[in-house]
Short mmCIF file of C-alpha atoms in Angstrom, two decimals:
data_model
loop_
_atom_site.label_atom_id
_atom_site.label_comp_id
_atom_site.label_asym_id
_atom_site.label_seq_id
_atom_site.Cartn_x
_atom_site.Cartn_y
_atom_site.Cartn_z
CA UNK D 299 67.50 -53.41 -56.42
CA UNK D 300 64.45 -52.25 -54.12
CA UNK D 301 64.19 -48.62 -53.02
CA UNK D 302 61.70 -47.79 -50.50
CA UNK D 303 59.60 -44.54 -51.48
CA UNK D 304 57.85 -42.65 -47.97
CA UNK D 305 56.16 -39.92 -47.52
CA UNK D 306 56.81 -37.54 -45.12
CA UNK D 307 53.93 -36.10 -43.04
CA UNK D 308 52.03 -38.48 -41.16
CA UNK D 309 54.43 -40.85 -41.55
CA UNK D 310 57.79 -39.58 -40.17
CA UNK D 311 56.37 -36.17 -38.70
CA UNK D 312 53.40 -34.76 -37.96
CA UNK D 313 51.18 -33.24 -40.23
CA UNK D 314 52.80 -29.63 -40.37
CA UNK D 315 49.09 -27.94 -41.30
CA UNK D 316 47.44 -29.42 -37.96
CA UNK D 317 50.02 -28.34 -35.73
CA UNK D 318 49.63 -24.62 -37.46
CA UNK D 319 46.14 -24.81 -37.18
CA UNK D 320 46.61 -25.98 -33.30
CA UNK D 321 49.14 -23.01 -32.74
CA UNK D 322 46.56 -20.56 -34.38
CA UNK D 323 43.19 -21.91 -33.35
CA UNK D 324 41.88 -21.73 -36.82
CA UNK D 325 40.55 -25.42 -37.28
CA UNK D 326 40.05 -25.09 -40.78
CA UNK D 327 43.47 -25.17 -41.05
CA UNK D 328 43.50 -29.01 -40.25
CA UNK D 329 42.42 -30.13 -43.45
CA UNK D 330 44.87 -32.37 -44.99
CA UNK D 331 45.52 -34.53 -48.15
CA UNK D 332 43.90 -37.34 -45.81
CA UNK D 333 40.35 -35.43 -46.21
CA UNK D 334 40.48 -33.32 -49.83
CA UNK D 335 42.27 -35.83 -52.43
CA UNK D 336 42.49 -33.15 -55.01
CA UNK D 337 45.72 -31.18 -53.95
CA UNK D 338 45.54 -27.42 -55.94
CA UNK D 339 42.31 -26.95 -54.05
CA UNK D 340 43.74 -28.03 -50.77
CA UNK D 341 46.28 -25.37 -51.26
CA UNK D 342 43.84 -22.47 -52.60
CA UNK D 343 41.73 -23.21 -49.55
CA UNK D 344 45.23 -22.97 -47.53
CA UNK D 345 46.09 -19.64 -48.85
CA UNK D 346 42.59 -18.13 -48.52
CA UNK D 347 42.75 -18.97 -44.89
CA UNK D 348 46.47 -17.69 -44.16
CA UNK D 349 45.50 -14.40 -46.27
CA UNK D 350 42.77 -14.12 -44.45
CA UNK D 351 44.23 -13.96 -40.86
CA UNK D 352 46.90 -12.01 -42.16
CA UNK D 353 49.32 -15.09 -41.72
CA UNK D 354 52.21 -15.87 -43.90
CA UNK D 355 55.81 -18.18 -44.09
CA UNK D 356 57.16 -16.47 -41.18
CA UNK D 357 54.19 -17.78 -38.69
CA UNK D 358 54.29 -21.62 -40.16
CA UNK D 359 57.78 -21.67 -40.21
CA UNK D 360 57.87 -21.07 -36.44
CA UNK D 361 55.58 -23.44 -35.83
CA UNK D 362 57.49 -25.68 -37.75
CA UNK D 363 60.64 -25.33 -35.68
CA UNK D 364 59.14 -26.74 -32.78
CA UNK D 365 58.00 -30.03 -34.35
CA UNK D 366 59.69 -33.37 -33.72
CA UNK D 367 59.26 -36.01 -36.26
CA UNK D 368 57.48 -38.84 -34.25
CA UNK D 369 58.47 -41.07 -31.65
CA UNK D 370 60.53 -44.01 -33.35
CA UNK D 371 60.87 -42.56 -36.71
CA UNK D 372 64.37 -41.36 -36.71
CA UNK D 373 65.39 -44.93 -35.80
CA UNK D 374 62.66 -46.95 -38.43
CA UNK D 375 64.60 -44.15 -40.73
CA UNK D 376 68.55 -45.14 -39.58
CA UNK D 377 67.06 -48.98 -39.57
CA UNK D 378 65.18 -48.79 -43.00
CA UNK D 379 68.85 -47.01 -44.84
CA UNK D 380 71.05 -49.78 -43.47
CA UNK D 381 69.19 -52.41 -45.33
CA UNK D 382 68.25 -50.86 -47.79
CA UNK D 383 67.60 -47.54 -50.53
CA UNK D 384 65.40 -44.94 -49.39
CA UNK D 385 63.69 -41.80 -50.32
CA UNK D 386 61.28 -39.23 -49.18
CA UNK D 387 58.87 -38.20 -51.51
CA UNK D 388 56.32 -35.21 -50.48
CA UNK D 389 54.18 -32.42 -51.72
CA UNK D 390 55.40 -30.65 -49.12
CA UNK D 391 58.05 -27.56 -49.76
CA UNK D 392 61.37 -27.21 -49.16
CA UNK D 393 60.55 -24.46 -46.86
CA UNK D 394 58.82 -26.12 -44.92
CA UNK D 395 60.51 -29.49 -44.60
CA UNK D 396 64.21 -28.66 -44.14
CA UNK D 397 64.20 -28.29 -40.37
CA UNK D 398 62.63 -31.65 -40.00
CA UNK D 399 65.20 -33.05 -42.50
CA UNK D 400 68.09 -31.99 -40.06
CA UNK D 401 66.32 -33.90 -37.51
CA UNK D 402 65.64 -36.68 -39.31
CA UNK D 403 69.52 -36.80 -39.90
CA UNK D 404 69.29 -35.61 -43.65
CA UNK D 405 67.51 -38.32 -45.74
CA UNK D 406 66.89 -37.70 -49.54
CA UNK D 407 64.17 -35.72 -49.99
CA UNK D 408 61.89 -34.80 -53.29
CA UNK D 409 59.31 -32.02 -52.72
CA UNK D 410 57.79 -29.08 -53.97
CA UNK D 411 59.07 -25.03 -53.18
CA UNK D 412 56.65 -21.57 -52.21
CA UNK D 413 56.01 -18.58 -54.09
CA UNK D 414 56.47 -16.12 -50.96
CA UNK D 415 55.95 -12.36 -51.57
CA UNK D 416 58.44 -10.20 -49.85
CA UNK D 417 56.03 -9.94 -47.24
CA UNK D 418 56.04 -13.42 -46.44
CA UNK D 419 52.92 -13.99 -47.68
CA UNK D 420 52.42 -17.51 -49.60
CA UNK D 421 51.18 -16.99 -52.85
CA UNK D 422 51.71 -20.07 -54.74
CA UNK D 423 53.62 -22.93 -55.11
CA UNK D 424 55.33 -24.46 -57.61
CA UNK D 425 55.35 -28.55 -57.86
CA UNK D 426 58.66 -30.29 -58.59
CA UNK D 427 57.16 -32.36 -61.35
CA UNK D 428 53.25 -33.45 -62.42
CA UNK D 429 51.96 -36.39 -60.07
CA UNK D 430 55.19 -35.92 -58.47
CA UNK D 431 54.36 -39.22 -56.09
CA UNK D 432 53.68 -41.47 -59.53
CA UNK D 433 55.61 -39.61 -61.55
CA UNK D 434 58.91 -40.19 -59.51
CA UNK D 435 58.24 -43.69 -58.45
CA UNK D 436 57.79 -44.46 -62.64
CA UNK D 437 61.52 -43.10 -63.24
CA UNK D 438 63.09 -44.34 -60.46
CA UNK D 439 61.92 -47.94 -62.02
CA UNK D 440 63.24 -46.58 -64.99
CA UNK D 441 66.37 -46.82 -63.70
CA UNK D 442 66.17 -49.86 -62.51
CA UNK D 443 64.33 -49.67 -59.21
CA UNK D 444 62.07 -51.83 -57.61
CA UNK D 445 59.55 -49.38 -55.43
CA UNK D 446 57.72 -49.98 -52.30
CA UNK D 447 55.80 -47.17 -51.16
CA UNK D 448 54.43 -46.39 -47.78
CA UNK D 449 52.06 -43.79 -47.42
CA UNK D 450 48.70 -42.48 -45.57
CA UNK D 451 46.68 -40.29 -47.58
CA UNK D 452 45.14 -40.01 -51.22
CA UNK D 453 47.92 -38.54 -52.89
CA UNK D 454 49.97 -41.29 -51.45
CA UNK D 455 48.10 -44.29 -53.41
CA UNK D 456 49.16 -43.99 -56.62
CA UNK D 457 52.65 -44.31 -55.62
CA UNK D 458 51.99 -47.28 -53.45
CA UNK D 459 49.76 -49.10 -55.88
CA UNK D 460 52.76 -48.26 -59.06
CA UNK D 461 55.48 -49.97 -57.19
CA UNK D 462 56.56 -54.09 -56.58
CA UNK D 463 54.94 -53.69 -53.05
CA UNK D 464 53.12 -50.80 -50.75
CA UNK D 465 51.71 -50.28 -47.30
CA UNK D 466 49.34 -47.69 -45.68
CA UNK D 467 51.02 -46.55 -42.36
CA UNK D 468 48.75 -44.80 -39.91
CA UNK D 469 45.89 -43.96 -42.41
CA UNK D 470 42.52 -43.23 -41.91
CA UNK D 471 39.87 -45.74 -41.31
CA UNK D 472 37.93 -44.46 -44.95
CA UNK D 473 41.40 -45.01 -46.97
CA UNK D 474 42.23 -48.18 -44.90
CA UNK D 475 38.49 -49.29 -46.23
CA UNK D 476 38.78 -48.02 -49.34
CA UNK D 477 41.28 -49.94 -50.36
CA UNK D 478 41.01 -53.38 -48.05
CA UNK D 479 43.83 -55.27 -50.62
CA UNK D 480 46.89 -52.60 -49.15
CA UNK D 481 48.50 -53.73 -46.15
CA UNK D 482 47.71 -51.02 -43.18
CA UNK D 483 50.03 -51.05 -40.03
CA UNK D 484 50.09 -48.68 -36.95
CA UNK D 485 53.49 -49.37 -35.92
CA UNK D 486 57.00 -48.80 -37.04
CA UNK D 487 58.43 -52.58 -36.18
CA UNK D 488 55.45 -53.90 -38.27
CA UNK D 489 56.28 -52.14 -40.95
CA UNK D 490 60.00 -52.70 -40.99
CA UNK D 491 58.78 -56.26 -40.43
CA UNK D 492 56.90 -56.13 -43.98
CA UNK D 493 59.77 -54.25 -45.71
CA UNK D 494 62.54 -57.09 -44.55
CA UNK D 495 59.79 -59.61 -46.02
CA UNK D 496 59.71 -58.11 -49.38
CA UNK D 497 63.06 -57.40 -49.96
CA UNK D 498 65.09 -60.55 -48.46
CA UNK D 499 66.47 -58.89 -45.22
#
């Protein structure tokens, strides 16, 4: 039995931190897993920046309610379910994501949560699970799962790589050549395209 494993951001919605750092104008807020592959100091940086402007949950959240997920991902989503297992796994946090899961029409979702002073301020997180990505593509074959993941940034390739099959979907040109033996598509019907290959459908 196949179950496909996705990220979230950059995938099926934009990248929550660029839209904050458009809504703010502080561009060093744009920095995503697609530029620093080593995640705690991504989110160090994060909270310097936010602590710095005097910015907290309360601002991103905001932001965050105003975001679609992208054009055509709601159906690849509906498509993708009625063929086959699917699940969203991100290092986002639930605080940030559950807005876009109502729009997305509710999938499964594993992420990470906040430590939020009463303030608002962020200061910390707290991650579901080590290597979350690997580490919940490894049980779910466990149990009896064959993964594919689909990803576009560094903390996406060890999921891809662990599973039966993977694809980069809209990565970066220094991933995409980084790894030239992963599949890379732009588009959603080339990737469902891939998906029906590998699993029969």
């Amino acid at each position: 039995m196949h179950i496909v494993c996705l990220d979230l951001e950059g995938v099926l919605v934009p990248e929550i931190w660029i839209a904050f750092s458009e809504v703010t104008g502080i561009p060093e807020l744009r920095r995503t897993t697609r530029d620093e592959p080593d995640y705690e100091k991504l989110m160090a940086y994060r909270r310097a920046i936010l602590k710095e402007h005097g910015l907290g949950l309360p601002q991103i959240q905001d932001t965050i309610a105003r975001i679609d997920p992208l054009p055509g991902a709601g159906e690849f989503l509906d498509e993708l379910r009625s063929i086959t297992q699917a699940v969203i796994i991100s290092d986002t946090f639930t605080e940030f994501a559950s807005p876009l899961m109502k729009k997305l029409g509710w999938p499964t979702l594993f992420c990470n949560s906040l430590v939020v002073a009463p303030d608002g301020e962020i200061i910390g997180h707290k991650m579901r699970v080590e290597n979350s990505k690997y580490s919940t593509v490894k049980a779910l074959q466990s149990i009896g799962f064959e993964t594919i993941g689909i990803g576009d940034s560094y903390n996406d390739l060890a999921m891809i790589r662990a599973g039966k099959d993977g694809f980069l979907f809209r990565t970066t040109d220094k991933i995409r050549e980084d790894n030239p033996d992963l599949p890379a598509f732009e588009e959603y019907g080339e990737l469902m395209a891939a998906i029906r290959k590998v699993i029969g459908k």
